[in-house]
Short mmCIF file of C-alpha atoms in Angstrom, two decimals:
data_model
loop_
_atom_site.label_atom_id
_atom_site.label_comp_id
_atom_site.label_asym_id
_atom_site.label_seq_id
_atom_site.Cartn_x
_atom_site.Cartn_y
_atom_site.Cartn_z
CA UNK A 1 -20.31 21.13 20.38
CA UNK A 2 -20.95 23.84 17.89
CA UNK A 3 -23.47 25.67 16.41
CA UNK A 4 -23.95 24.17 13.41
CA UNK A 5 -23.62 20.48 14.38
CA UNK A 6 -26.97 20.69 16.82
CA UNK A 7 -29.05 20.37 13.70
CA UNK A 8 -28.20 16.94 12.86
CA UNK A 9 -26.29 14.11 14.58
CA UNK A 10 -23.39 12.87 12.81
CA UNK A 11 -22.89 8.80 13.12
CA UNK A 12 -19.70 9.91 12.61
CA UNK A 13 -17.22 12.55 13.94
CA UNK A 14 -16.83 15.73 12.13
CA UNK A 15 -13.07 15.58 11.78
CA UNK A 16 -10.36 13.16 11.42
CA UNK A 17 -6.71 13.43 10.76
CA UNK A 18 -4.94 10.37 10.03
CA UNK A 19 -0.99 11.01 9.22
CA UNK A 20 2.33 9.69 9.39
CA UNK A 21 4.93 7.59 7.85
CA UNK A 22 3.36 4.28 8.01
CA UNK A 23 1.72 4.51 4.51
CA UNK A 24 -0.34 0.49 4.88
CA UNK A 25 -2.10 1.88 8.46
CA UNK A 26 -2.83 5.05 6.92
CA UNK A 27 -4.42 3.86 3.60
CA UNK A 28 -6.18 0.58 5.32
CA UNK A 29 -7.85 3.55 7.78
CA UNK A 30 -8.86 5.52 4.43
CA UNK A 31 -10.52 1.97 3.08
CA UNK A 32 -12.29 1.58 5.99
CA UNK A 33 -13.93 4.77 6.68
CA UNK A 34 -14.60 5.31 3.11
CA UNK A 35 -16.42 2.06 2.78
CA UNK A 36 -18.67 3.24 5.80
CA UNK A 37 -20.42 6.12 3.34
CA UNK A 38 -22.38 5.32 0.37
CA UNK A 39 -19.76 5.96 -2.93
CA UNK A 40 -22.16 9.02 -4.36
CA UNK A 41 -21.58 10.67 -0.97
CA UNK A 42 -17.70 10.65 -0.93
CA UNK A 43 -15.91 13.81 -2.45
CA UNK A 44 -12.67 12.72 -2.52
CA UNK A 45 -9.42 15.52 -3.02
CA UNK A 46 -5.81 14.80 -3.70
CA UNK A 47 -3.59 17.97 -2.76
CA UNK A 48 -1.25 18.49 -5.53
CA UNK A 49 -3.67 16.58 -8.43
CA UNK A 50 -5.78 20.19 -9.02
CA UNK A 51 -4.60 23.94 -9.10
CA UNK A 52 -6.90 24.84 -6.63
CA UNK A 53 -7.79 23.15 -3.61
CA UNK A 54 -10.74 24.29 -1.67
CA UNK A 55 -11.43 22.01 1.46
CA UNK A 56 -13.71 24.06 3.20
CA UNK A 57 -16.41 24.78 0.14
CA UNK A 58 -16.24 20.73 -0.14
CA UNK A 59 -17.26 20.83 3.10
CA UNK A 60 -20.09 23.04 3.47
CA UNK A 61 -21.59 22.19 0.23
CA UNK A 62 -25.16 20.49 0.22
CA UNK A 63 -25.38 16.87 -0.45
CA UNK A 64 -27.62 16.04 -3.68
CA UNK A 65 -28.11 12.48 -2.20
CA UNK A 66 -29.08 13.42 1.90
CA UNK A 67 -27.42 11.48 4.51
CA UNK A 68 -23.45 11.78 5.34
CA UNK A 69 -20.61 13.06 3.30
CA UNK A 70 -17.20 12.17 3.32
CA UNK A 71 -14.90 14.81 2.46
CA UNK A 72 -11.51 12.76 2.21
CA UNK A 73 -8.39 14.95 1.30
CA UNK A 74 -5.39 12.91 0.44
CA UNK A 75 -1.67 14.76 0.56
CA UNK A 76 -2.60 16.73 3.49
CA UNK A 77 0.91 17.38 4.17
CA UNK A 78 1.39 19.43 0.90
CA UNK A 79 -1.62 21.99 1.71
CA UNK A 80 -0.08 25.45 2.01
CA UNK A 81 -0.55 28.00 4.97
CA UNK A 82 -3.57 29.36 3.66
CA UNK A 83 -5.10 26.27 2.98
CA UNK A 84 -4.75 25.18 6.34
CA UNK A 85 -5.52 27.78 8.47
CA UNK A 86 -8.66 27.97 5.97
CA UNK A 87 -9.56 24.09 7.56
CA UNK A 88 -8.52 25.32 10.90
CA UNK A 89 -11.51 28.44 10.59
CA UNK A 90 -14.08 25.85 8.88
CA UNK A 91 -13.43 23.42 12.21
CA UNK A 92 -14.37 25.81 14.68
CA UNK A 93 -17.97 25.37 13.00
CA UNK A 94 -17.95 22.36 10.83
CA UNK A 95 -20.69 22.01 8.58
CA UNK A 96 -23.54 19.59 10.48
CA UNK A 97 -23.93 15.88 8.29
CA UNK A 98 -19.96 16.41 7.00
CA UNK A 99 -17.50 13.93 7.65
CA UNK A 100 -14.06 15.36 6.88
CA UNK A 101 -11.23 13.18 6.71
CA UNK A 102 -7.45 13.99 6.28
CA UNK A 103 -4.85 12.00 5.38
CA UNK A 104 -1.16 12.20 4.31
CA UNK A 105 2.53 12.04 5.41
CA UNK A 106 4.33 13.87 7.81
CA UNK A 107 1.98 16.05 10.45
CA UNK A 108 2.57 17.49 13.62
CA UNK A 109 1.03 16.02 16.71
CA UNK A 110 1.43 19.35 18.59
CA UNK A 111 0.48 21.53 15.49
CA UNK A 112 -2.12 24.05 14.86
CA UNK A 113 -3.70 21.37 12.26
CA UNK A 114 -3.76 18.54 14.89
CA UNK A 115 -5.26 20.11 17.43
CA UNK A 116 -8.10 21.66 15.65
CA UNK A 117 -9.01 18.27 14.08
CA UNK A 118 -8.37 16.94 17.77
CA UNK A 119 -10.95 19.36 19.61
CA UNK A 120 -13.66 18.00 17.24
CA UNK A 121 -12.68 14.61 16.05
CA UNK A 122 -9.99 12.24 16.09
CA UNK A 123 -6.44 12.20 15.10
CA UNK A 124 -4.15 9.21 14.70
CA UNK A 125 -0.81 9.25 13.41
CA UNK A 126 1.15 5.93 12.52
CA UNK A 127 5.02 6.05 12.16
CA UNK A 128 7.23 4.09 10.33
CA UNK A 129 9.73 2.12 11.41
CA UNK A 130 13.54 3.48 11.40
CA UNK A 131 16.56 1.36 10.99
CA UNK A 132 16.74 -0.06 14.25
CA UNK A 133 13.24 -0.42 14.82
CA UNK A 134 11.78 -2.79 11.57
CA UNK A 135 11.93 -5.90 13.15
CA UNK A 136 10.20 -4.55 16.25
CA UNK A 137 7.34 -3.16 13.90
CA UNK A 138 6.91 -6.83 12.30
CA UNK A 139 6.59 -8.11 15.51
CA UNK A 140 3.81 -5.66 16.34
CA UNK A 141 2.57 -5.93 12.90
CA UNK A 142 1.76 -10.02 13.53
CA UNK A 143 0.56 -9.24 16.84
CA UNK A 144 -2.39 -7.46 15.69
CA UNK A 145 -3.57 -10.24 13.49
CA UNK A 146 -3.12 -12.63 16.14
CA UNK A 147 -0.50 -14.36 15.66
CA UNK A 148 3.08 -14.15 17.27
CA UNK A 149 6.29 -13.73 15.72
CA UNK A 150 10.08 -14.17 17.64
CA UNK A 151 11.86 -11.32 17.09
CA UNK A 152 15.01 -13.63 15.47
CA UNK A 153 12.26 -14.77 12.78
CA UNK A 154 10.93 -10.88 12.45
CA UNK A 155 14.51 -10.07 11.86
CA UNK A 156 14.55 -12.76 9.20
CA UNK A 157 12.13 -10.80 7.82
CA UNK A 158 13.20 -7.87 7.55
CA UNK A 159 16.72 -9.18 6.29
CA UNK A 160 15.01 -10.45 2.89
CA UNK A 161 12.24 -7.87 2.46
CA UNK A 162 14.22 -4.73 3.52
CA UNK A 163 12.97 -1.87 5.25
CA UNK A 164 10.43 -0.49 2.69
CA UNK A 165 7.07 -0.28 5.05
CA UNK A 166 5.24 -1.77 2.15
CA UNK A 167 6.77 -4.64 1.12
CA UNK A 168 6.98 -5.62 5.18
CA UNK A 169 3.61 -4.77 5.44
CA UNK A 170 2.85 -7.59 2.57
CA UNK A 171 4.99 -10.02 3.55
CA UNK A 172 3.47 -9.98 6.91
CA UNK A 173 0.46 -10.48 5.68
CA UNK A 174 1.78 -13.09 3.38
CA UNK A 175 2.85 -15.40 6.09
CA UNK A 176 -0.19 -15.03 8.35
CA UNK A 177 -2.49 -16.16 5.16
CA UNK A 178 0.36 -19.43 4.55
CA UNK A 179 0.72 -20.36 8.73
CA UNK A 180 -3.43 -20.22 9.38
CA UNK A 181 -2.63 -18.69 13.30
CA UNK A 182 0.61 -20.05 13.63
CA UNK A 183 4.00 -18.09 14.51
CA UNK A 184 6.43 -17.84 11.18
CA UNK A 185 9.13 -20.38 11.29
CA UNK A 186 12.54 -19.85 9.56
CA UNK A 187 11.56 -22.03 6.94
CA UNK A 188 8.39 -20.15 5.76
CA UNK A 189 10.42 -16.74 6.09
CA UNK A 190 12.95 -18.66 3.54
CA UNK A 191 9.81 -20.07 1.06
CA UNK A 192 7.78 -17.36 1.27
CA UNK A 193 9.64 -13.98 1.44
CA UNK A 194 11.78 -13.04 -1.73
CA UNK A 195 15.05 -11.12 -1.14
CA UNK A 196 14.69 -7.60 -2.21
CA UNK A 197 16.21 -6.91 -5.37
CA UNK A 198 15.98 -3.18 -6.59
CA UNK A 199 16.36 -3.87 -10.18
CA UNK A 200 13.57 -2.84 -12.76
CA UNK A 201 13.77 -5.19 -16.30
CA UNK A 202 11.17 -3.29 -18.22
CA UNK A 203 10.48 -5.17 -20.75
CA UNK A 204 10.14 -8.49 -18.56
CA UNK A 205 7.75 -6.65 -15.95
CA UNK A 206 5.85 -4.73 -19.40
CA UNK A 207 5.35 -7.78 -20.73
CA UNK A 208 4.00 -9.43 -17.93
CA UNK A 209 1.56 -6.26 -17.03
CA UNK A 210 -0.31 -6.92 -20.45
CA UNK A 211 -0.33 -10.67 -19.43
CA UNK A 212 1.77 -11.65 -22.53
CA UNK A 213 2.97 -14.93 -20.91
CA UNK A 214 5.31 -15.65 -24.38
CA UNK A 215 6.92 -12.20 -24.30
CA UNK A 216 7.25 -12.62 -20.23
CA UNK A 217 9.19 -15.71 -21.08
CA UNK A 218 11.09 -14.99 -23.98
CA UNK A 219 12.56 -11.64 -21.72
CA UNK A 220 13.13 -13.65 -18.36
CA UNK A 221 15.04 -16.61 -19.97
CA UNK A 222 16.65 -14.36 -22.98
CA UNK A 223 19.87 -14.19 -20.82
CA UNK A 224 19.34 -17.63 -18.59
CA UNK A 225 23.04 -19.38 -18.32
CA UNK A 226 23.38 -20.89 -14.90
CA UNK A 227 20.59 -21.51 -12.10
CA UNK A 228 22.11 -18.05 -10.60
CA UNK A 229 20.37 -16.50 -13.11
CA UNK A 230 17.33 -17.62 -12.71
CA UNK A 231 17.10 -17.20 -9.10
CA UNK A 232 17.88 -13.41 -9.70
CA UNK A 233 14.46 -13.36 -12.26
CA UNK A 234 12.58 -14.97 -9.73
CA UNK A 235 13.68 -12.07 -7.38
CA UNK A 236 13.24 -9.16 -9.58
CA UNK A 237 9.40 -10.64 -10.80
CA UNK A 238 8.60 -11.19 -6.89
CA UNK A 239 9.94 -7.39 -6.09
CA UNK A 240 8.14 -5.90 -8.89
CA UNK A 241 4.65 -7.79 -8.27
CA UNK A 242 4.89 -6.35 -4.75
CA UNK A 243 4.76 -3.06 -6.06
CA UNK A 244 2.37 -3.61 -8.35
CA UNK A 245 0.34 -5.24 -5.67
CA UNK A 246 0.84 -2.17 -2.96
CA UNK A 247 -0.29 0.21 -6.06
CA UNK A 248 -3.73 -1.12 -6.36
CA UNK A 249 -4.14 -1.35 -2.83
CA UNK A 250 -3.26 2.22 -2.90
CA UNK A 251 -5.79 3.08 -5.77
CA UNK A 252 -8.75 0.89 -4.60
CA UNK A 253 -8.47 3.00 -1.53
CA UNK A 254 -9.00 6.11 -3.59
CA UNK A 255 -5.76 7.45 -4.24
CA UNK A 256 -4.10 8.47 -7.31
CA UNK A 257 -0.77 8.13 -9.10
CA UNK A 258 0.63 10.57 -6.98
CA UNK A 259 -0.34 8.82 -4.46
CA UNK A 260 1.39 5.69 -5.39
CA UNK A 261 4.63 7.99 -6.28
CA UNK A 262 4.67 9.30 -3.20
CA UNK A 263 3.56 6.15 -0.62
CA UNK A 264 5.99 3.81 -2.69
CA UNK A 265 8.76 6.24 -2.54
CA UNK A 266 9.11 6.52 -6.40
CA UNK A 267 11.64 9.00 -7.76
CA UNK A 268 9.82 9.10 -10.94
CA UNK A 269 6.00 9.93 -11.73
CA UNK A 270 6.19 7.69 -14.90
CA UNK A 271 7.12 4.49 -13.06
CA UNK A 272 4.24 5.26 -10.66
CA UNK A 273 1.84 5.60 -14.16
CA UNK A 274 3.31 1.93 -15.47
CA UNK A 275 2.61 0.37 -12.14
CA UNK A 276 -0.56 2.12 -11.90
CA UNK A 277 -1.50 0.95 -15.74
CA UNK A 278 -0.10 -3.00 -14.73
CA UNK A 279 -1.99 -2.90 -11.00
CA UNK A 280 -5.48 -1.90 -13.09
CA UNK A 281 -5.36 -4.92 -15.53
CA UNK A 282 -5.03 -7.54 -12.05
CA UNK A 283 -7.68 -7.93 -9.16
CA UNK A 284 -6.15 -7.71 -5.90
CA UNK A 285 -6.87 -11.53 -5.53
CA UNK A 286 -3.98 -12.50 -8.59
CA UNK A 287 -1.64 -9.93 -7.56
CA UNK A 288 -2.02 -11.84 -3.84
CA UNK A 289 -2.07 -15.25 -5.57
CA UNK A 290 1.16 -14.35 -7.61
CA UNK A 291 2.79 -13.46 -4.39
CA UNK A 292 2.80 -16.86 -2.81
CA UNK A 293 3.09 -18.24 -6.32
CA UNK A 294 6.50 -16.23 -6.87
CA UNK A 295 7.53 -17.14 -3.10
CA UNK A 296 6.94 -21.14 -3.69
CA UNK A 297 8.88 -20.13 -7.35
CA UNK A 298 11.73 -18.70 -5.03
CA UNK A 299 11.98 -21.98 -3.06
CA UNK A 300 11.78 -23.98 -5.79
CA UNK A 301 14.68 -22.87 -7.69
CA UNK A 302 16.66 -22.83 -4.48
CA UNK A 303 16.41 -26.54 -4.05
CA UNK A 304 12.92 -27.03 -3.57
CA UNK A 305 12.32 -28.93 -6.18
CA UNK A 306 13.42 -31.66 -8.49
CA UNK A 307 12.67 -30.40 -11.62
CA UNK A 308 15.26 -28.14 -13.87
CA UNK A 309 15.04 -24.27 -12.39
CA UNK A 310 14.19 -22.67 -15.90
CA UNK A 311 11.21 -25.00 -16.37
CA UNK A 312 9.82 -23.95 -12.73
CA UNK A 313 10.52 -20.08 -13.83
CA UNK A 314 8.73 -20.88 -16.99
CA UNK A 315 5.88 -22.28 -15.10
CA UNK A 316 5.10 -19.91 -12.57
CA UNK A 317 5.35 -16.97 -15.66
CA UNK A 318 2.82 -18.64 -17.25
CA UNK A 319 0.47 -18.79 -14.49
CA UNK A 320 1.01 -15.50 -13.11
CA UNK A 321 0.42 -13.78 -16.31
CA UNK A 322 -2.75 -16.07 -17.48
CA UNK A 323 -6.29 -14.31 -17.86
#
């Protein structure tokens, strides 16, 4: 192919460029190739995170460790002109037992970057979903796990959980876990998927990230009057675990803060930091059982249950924020 890659066959291919606006594809692609190289071989760059970014010397430097390198370069979007056409000169010869991987946001199929990365490697971009489009995407999104959704039940969906690719993305997932194979029905949309609440109660959602389950409940019942009130808490707690959720899915795949600003569409770096600092203190396993337990919460105080609506919201803070 070139020069340089007859002295060693790569298991994978030199190049890939993975890009778009559908943030869950693009960081699930970044888990899995990552996970296919040993960690002491991955060099990983974030474009924005250090004053100088240098792709190509990442590249062609010599592996202490033998075997393959990953080069992954997050924010691939935000390289400049020189950067890139830097990458475009180092693919036309890419350094033999190098694996470089690109990821990021918007990308041109049809520009300069694409098609270098395409005459060597792969490139795969995933878009979002617009207005029109969401329920469509859920559909698609159930379909490749196997399991089919009706678009009336997708648009369900997407009526509760909004249009954020994330938390569609996760509730998704949610309901394929809860119906084992089985298509959604209306009434798991209505147990399991929270209405979308963009409301941020610090001190309720502070407390709860340093798993302070009498401060959590001494915030989220301070201002309790009538069973209205706790259904909105139940909202706001499901909402924010989301996020906290997508961030350390975000940062187990090797991304950063700014990563998590920018794939969770935050307006400001600090709130990325505090979701960042609460995703760090949970495994990925609580943050998916507090999910359905904030879902089943949701239900209950809607009727689901017999017992008074504060005492369920009480419950399921407890358990949520236990070690």
């Amino acid at each position: 192919m070139r020069s340089r890659l007859r002295g060693r066959a790569l298991a994978h291919k030199p190049a890939y460029l993975i890009a778009g606006s559908d943030w869950p594809k693009i960081d699930a692609a970044a888990v899995r190739l990552r996970g296919q190289f040993d960690e002491e071989s991955v060099e990983q760059i974030t474009v924005g995170d250090e004053p100088e970014v240098d792709v190509v010397s990442a590249c062609n430097a010599i592996g202490l460790f033998g075997g393959e390198r990953l080069v992954l370069v997050r924010g691939v979007e935000s390289l400049d002109a020189e950067r890139t056409a830097e990458i475009i000169a180092y693919l036309a010869d890419p350094a033999p037992g190098t694996c470089l991987a690109l990821f990021g946001g918007g990308v041109k199929e049809d520009g300069p970057l694409a098609r270098a990365v395409d005459a060597v490697g792969d490139v795969r971009l995933f878009d979002a979903p617009d207005d029109d489009h969401a329920a469509q995407w859920v559909v698609k999104r159930f379909a490749e796990q196997q399991v089919t959704c009706p678009v009336a039940i997708a648009k369900r969906i997407v009526r509760r959980a909004g249009l954020e690719i994330g938390d569609l993305a996760l509730e998704v997932e949610k309901l394929v876990v809860y119906g084992r194979g089985e298509p959604p029905s209306e009434q798991d949309v209505d147990l399991l998927v929270a209405e979308n609440l963009d409301v941020k109660p610090w001190n309720m959602t502070d407390a709860w990230g340093r798993r302070d389950a009498s401060g959590v409940i001494a915030y989220a019942t301070a201002d309790i009057e009538k069973p209205d009130d706790v259904i909105r808490v139940s909202a706001i707690f499901a909402n924010h675990v989301r996020r906290v959720r997508q961030a350390l899915l975000v940062l187990e795949g090797g991304g950063t803060d700014k990563d998590v600003q920018k794939q969770l569409g935050l307006r400001s770096p600090y709130q990325a930091k505090g979701l960042c600092r609460q995703a760090r203190a949970f495994s990925e396993a609580e943050l998916a059982s507090a999910v359905v337990r904030l879902a089943r919460l949701d239900h209950a105080v809607k009727g689901g249950s017999r017992l008074d609506p504060r005492l369920e919201l009480e419950l399921a803070l407890v358990e949520i924020s236990a070690e």
